[in-house]
mmCIF file with all atom_site columns, C-alpha atoms and ligand atoms in Angstrom:
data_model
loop_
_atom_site.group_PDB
_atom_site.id
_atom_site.type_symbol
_atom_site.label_atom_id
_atom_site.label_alt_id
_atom_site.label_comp_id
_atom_site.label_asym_id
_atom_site.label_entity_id
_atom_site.label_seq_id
_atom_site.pdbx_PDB_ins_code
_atom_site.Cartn_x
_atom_site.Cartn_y
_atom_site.Cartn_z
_atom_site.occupancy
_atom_site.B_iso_or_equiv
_atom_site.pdbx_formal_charge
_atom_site.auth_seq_id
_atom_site.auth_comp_id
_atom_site.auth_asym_id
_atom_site.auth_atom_id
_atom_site.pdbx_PDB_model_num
ATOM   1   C  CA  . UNK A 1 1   ? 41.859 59.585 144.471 1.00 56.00 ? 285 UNK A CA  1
ATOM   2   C  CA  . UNK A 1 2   ? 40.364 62.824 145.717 1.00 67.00 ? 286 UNK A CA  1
ATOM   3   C  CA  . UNK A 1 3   ? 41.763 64.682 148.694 1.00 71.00 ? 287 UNK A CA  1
ATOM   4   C  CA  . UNK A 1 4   ? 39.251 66.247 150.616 1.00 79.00 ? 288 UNK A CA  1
ATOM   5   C  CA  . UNK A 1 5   ? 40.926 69.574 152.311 1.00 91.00 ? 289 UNK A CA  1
ATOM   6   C  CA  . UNK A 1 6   ? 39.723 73.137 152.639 1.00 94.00 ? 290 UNK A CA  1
ATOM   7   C  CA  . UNK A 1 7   ? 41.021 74.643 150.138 1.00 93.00 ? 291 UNK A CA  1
ATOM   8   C  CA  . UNK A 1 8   ? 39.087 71.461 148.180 1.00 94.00 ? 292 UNK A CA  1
ATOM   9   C  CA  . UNK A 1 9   ? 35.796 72.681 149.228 1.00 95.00 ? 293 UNK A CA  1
ATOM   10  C  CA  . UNK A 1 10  ? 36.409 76.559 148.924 1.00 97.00 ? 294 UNK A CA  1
ATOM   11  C  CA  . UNK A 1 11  ? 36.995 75.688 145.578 1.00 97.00 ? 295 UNK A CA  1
ATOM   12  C  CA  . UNK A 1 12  ? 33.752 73.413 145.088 1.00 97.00 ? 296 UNK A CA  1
ATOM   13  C  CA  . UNK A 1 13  ? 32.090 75.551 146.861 1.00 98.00 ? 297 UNK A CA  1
ATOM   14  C  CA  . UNK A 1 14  ? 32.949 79.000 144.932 1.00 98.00 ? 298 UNK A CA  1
ATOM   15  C  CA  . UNK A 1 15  ? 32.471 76.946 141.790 1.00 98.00 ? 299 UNK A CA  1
ATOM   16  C  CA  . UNK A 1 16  ? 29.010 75.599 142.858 1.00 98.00 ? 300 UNK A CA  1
ATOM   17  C  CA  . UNK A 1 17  ? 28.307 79.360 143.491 1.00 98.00 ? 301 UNK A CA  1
ATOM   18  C  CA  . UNK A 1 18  ? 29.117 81.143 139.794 1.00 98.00 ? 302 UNK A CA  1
ATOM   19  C  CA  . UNK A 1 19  ? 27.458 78.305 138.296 1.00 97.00 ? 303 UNK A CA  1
ATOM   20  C  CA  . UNK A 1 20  ? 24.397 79.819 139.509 1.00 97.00 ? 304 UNK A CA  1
ATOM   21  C  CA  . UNK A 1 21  ? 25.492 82.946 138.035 1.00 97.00 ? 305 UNK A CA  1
ATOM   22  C  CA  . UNK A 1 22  ? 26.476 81.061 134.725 1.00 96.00 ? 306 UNK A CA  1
ATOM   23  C  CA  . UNK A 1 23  ? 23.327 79.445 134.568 1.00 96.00 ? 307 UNK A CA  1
ATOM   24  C  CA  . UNK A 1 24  ? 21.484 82.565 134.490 1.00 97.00 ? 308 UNK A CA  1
ATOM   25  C  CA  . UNK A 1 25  ? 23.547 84.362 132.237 1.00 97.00 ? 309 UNK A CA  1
ATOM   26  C  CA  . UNK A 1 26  ? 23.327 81.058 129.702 1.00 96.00 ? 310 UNK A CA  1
ATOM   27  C  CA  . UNK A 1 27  ? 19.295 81.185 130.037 1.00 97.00 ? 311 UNK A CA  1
ATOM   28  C  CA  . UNK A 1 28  ? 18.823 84.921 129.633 1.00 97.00 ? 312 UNK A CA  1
ATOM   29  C  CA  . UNK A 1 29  ? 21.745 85.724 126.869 1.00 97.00 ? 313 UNK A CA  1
ATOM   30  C  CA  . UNK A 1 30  ? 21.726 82.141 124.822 1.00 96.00 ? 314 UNK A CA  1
ATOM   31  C  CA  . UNK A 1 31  ? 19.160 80.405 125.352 1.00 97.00 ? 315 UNK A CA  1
ATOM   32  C  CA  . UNK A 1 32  ? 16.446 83.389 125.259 1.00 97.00 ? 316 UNK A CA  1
ATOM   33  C  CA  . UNK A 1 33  ? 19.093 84.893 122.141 1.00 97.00 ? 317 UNK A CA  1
ATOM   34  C  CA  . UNK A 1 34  ? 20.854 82.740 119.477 1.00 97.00 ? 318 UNK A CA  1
ATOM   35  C  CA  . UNK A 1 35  ? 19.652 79.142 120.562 1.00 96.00 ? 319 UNK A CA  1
ATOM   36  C  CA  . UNK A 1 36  ? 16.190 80.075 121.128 1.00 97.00 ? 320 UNK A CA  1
ATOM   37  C  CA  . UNK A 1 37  ? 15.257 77.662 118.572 1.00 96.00 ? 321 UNK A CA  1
ATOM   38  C  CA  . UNK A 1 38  ? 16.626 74.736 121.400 1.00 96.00 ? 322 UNK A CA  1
ATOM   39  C  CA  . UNK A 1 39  ? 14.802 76.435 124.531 1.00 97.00 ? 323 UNK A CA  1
ATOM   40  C  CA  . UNK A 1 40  ? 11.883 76.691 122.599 1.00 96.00 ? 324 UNK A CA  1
ATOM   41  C  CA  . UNK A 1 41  ? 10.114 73.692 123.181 1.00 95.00 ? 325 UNK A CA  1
ATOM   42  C  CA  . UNK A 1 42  ? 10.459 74.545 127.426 1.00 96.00 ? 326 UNK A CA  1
ATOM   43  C  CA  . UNK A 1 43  ? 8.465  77.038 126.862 1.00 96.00 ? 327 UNK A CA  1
ATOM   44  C  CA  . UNK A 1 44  ? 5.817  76.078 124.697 1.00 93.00 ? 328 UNK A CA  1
ATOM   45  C  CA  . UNK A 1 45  ? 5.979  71.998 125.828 1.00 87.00 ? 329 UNK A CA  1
ATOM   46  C  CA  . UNK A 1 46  ? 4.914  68.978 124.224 1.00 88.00 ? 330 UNK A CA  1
ATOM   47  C  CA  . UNK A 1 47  ? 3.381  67.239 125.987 1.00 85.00 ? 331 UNK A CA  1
ATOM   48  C  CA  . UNK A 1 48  ? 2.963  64.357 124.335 1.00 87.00 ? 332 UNK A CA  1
ATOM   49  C  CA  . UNK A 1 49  ? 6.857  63.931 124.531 1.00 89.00 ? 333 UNK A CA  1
ATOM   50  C  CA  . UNK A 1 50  ? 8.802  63.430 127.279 1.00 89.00 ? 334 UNK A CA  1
ATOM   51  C  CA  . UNK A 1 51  ? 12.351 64.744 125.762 1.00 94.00 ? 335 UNK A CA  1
ATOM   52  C  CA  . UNK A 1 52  ? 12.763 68.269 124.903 1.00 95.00 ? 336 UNK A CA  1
ATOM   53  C  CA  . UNK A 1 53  ? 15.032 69.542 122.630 1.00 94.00 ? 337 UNK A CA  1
ATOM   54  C  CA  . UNK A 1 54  ? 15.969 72.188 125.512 1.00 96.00 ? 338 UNK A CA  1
ATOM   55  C  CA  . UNK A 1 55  ? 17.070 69.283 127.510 1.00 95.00 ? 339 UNK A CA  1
ATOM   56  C  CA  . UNK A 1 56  ? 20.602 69.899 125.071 1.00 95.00 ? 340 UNK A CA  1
ATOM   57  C  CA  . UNK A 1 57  ? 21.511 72.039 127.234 1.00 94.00 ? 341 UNK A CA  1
ATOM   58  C  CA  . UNK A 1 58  ? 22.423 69.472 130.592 1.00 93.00 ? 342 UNK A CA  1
ATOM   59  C  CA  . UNK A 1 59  ? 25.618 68.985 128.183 1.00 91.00 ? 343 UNK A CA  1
ATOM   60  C  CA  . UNK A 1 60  ? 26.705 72.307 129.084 1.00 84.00 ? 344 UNK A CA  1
ATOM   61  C  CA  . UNK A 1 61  ? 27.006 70.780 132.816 1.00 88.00 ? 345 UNK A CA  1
ATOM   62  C  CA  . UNK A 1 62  ? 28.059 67.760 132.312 1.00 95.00 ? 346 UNK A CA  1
ATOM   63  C  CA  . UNK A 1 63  ? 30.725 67.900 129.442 1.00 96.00 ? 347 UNK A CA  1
ATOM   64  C  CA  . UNK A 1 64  ? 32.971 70.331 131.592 1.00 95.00 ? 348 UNK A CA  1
ATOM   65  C  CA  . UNK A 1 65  ? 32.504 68.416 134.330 1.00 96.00 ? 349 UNK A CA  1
ATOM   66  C  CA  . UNK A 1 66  ? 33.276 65.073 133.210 1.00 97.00 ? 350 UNK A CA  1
ATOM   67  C  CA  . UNK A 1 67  ? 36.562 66.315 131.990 1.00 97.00 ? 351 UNK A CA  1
ATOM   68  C  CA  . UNK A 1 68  ? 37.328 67.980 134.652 1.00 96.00 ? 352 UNK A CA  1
ATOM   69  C  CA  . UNK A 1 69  ? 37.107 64.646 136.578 1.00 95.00 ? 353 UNK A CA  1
ATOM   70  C  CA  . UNK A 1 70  ? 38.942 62.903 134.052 1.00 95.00 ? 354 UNK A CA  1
ATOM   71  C  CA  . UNK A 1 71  ? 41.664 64.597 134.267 1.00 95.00 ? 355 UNK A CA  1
ATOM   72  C  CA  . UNK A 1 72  ? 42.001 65.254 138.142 1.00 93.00 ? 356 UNK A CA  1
ATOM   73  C  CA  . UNK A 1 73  ? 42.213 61.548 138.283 1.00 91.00 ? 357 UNK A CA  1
ATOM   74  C  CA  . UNK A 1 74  ? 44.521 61.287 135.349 1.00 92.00 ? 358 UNK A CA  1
ATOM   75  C  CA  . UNK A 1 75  ? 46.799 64.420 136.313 1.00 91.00 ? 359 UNK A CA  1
ATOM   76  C  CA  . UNK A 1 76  ? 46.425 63.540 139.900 1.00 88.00 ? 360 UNK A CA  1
ATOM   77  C  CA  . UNK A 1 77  ? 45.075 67.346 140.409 1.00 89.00 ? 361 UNK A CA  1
ATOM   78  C  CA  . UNK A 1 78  ? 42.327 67.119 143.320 1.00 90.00 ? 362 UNK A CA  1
ATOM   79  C  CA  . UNK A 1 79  ? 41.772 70.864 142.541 1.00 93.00 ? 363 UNK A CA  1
ATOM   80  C  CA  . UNK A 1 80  ? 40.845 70.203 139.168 1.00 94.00 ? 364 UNK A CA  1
ATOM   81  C  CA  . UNK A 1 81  ? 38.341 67.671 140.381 1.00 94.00 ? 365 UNK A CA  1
ATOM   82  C  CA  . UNK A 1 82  ? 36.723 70.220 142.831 1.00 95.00 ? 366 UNK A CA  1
ATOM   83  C  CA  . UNK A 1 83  ? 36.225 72.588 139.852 1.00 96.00 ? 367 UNK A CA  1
ATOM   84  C  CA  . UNK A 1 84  ? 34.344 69.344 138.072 1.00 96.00 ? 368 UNK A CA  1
ATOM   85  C  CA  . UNK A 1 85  ? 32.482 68.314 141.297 1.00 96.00 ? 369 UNK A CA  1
ATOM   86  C  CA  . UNK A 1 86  ? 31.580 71.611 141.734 1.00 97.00 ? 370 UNK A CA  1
ATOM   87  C  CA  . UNK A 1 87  ? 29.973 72.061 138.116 1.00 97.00 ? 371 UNK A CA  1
ATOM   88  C  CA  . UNK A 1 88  ? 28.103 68.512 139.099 1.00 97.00 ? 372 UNK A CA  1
ATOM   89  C  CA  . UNK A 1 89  ? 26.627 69.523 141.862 1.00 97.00 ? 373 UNK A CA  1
ATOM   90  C  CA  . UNK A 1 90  ? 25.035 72.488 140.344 1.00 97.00 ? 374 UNK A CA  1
ATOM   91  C  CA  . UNK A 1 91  ? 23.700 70.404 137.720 1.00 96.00 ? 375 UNK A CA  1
ATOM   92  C  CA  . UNK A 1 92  ? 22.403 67.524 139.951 1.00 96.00 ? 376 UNK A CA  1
ATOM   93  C  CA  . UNK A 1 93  ? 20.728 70.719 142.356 1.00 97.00 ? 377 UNK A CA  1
ATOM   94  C  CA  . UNK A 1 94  ? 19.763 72.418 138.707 1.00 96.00 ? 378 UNK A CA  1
ATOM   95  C  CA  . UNK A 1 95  ? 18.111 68.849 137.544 1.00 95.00 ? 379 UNK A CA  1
ATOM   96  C  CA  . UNK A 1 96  ? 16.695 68.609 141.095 1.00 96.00 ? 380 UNK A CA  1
ATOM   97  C  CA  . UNK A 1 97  ? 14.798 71.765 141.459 1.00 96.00 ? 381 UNK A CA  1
ATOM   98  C  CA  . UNK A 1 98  ? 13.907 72.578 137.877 1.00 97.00 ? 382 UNK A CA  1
ATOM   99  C  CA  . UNK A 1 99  ? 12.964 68.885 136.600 1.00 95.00 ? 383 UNK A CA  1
ATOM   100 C  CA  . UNK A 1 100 ? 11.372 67.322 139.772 1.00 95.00 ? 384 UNK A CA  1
ATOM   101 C  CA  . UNK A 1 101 ? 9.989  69.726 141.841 1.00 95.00 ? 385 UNK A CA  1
ATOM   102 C  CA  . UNK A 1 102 ? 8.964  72.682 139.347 1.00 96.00 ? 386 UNK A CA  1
ATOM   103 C  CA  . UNK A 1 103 ? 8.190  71.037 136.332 1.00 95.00 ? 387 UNK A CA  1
ATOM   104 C  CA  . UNK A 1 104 ? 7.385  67.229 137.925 1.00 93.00 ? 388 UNK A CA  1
ATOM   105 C  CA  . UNK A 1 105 ? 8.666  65.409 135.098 1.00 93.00 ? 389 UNK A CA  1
ATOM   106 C  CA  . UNK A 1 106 ? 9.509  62.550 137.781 1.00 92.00 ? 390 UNK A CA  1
ATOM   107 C  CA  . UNK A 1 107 ? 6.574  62.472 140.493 1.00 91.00 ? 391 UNK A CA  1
ATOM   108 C  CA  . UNK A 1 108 ? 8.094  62.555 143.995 1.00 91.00 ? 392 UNK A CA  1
ATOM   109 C  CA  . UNK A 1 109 ? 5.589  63.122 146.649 1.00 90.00 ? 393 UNK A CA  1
ATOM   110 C  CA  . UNK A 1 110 ? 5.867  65.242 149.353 1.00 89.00 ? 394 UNK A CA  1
ATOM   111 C  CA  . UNK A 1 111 ? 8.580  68.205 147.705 1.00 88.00 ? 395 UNK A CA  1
ATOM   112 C  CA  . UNK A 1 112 ? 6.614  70.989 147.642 1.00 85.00 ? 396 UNK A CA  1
ATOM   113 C  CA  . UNK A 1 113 ? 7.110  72.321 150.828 1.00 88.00 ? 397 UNK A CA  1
ATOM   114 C  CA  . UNK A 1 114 ? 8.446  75.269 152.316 1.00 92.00 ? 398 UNK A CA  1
ATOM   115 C  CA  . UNK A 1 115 ? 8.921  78.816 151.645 1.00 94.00 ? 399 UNK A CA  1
ATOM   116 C  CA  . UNK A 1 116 ? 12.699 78.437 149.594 1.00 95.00 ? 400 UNK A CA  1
ATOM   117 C  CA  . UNK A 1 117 ? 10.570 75.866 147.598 1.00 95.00 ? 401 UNK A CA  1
ATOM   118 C  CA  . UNK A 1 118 ? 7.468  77.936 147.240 1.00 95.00 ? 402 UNK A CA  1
ATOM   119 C  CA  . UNK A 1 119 ? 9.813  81.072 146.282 1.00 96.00 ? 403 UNK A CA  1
ATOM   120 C  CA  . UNK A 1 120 ? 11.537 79.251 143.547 1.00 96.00 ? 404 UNK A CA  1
ATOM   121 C  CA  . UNK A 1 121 ? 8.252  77.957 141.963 1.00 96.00 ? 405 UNK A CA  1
ATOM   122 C  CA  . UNK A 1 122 ? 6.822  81.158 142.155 1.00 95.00 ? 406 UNK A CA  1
ATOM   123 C  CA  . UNK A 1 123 ? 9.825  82.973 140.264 1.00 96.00 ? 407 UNK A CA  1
ATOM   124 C  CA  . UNK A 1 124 ? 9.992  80.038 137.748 1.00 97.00 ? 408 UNK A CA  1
ATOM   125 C  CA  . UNK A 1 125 ? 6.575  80.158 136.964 1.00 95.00 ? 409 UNK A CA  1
ATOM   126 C  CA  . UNK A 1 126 ? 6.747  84.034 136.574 1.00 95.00 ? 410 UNK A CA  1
ATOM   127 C  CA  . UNK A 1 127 ? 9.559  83.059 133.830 1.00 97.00 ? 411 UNK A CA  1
ATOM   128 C  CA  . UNK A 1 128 ? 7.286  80.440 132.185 1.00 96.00 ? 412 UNK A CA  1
ATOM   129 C  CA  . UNK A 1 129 ? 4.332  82.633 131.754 1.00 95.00 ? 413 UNK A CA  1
ATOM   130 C  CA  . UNK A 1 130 ? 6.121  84.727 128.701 1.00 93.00 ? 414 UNK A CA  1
ATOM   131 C  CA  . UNK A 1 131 ? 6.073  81.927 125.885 1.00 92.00 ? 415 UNK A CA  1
ATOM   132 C  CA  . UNK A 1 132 ? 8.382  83.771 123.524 1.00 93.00 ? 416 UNK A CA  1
ATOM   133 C  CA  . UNK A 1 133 ? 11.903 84.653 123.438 1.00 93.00 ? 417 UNK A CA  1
ATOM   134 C  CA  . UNK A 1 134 ? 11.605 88.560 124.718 1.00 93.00 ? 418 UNK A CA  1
ATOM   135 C  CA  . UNK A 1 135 ? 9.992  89.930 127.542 1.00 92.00 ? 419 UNK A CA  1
ATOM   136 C  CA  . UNK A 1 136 ? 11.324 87.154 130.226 1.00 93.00 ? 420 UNK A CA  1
ATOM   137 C  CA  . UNK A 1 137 ? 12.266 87.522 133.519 1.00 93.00 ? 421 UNK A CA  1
ATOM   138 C  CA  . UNK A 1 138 ? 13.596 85.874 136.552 1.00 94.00 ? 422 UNK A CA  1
ATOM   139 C  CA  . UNK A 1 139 ? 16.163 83.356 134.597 1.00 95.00 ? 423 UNK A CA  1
ATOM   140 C  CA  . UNK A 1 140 ? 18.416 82.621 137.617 1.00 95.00 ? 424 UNK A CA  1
ATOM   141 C  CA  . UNK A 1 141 ? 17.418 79.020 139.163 1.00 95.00 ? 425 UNK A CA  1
ATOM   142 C  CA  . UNK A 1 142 ? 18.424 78.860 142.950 1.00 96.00 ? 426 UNK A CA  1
ATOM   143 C  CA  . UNK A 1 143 ? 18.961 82.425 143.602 1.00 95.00 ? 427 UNK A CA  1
ATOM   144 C  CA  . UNK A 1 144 ? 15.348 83.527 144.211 1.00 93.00 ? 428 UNK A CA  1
ATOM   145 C  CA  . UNK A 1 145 ? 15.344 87.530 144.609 1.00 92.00 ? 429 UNK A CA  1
ATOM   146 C  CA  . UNK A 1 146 ? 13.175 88.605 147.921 1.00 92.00 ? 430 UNK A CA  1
ATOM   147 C  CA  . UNK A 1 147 ? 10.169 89.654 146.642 1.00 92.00 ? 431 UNK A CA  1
ATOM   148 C  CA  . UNK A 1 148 ? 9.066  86.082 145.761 1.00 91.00 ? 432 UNK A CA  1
ATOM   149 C  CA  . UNK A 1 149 ? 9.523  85.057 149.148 1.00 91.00 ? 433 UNK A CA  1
ATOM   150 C  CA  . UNK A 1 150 ? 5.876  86.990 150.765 1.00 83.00 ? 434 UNK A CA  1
HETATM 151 ZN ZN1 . LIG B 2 .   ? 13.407 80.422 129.518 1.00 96.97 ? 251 LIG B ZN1 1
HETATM 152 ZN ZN1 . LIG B 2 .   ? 11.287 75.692 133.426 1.00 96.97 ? 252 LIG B ZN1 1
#
């Protein structure tokens, strides 16, 4: 049972928010430094497959997450099930923008629209035209600095 209250959503809210910052620190320090060998394939794609190996890396949403459910239900903690919510959204907003409407592994017409939209492609595509593991920049997904925004 989850008890929606303010405190709820500062929580899911705050959590939604250093995933961001999470996200980016996992894609520039881990993925672009010891498991380079798993992010790889993202950057120099397939495409004859539709998996890629650096699709591994959802598990770092969803694993926490799931738990974190789990157990707000089981320990009757609605807190705890912010935190997890809070990790899911990210992911499901992560999946969103970085799957669908950058990359278009599912076709959805009519997405690429807007100047938030435009920004993020931009910035993404800046950190998809270095093909190796050094040299990157712009690793952060929703948080689109200001210059991509002209
Ligand atoms: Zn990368
Ligand atoms: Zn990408």
């Amino acid at each position: 049972m989850i008890e929606f209250s303010l405190p709820w959503f500062g929580i899911f809210f705050a959590v939604f928010c250093v995933m961001e910052f999470n996200a980016w620190f996992l894609h520039k320090y881990v993925m672009h430094g010891f498991l380079w060998s798993l992010h790889k394939d993202h950057h120099v794609v397939d495409k004859e497959r539709w998996w890629q190996r650096n699709d591994l890396f959802a598990i770092f949403f969803a694993v926490p997450s799931f738990f974190s459910i789990l157990f707000s239900t089981l320990l009757v903690s609605p807190y705890l099930g912010a935190f997890g919510f809070g990790i899911m959204f990210y992911g499901a907003a992560y999946f969103f923008v970085h799957e669908i409407i950058i990359h278009r592994r599912i076709k959805i017409k009519g997405l690429n629209r807007g100047r938030y939209i435009k920004a993020v492609k931009r910035a993404h595509h800046i950190h998809h035209s270095i093909k190796e593991k050094e040299g990157a920049t712009c690793f952060g997904m929703l948080v689109v600095p200001f210059k991509y925004f002209k």
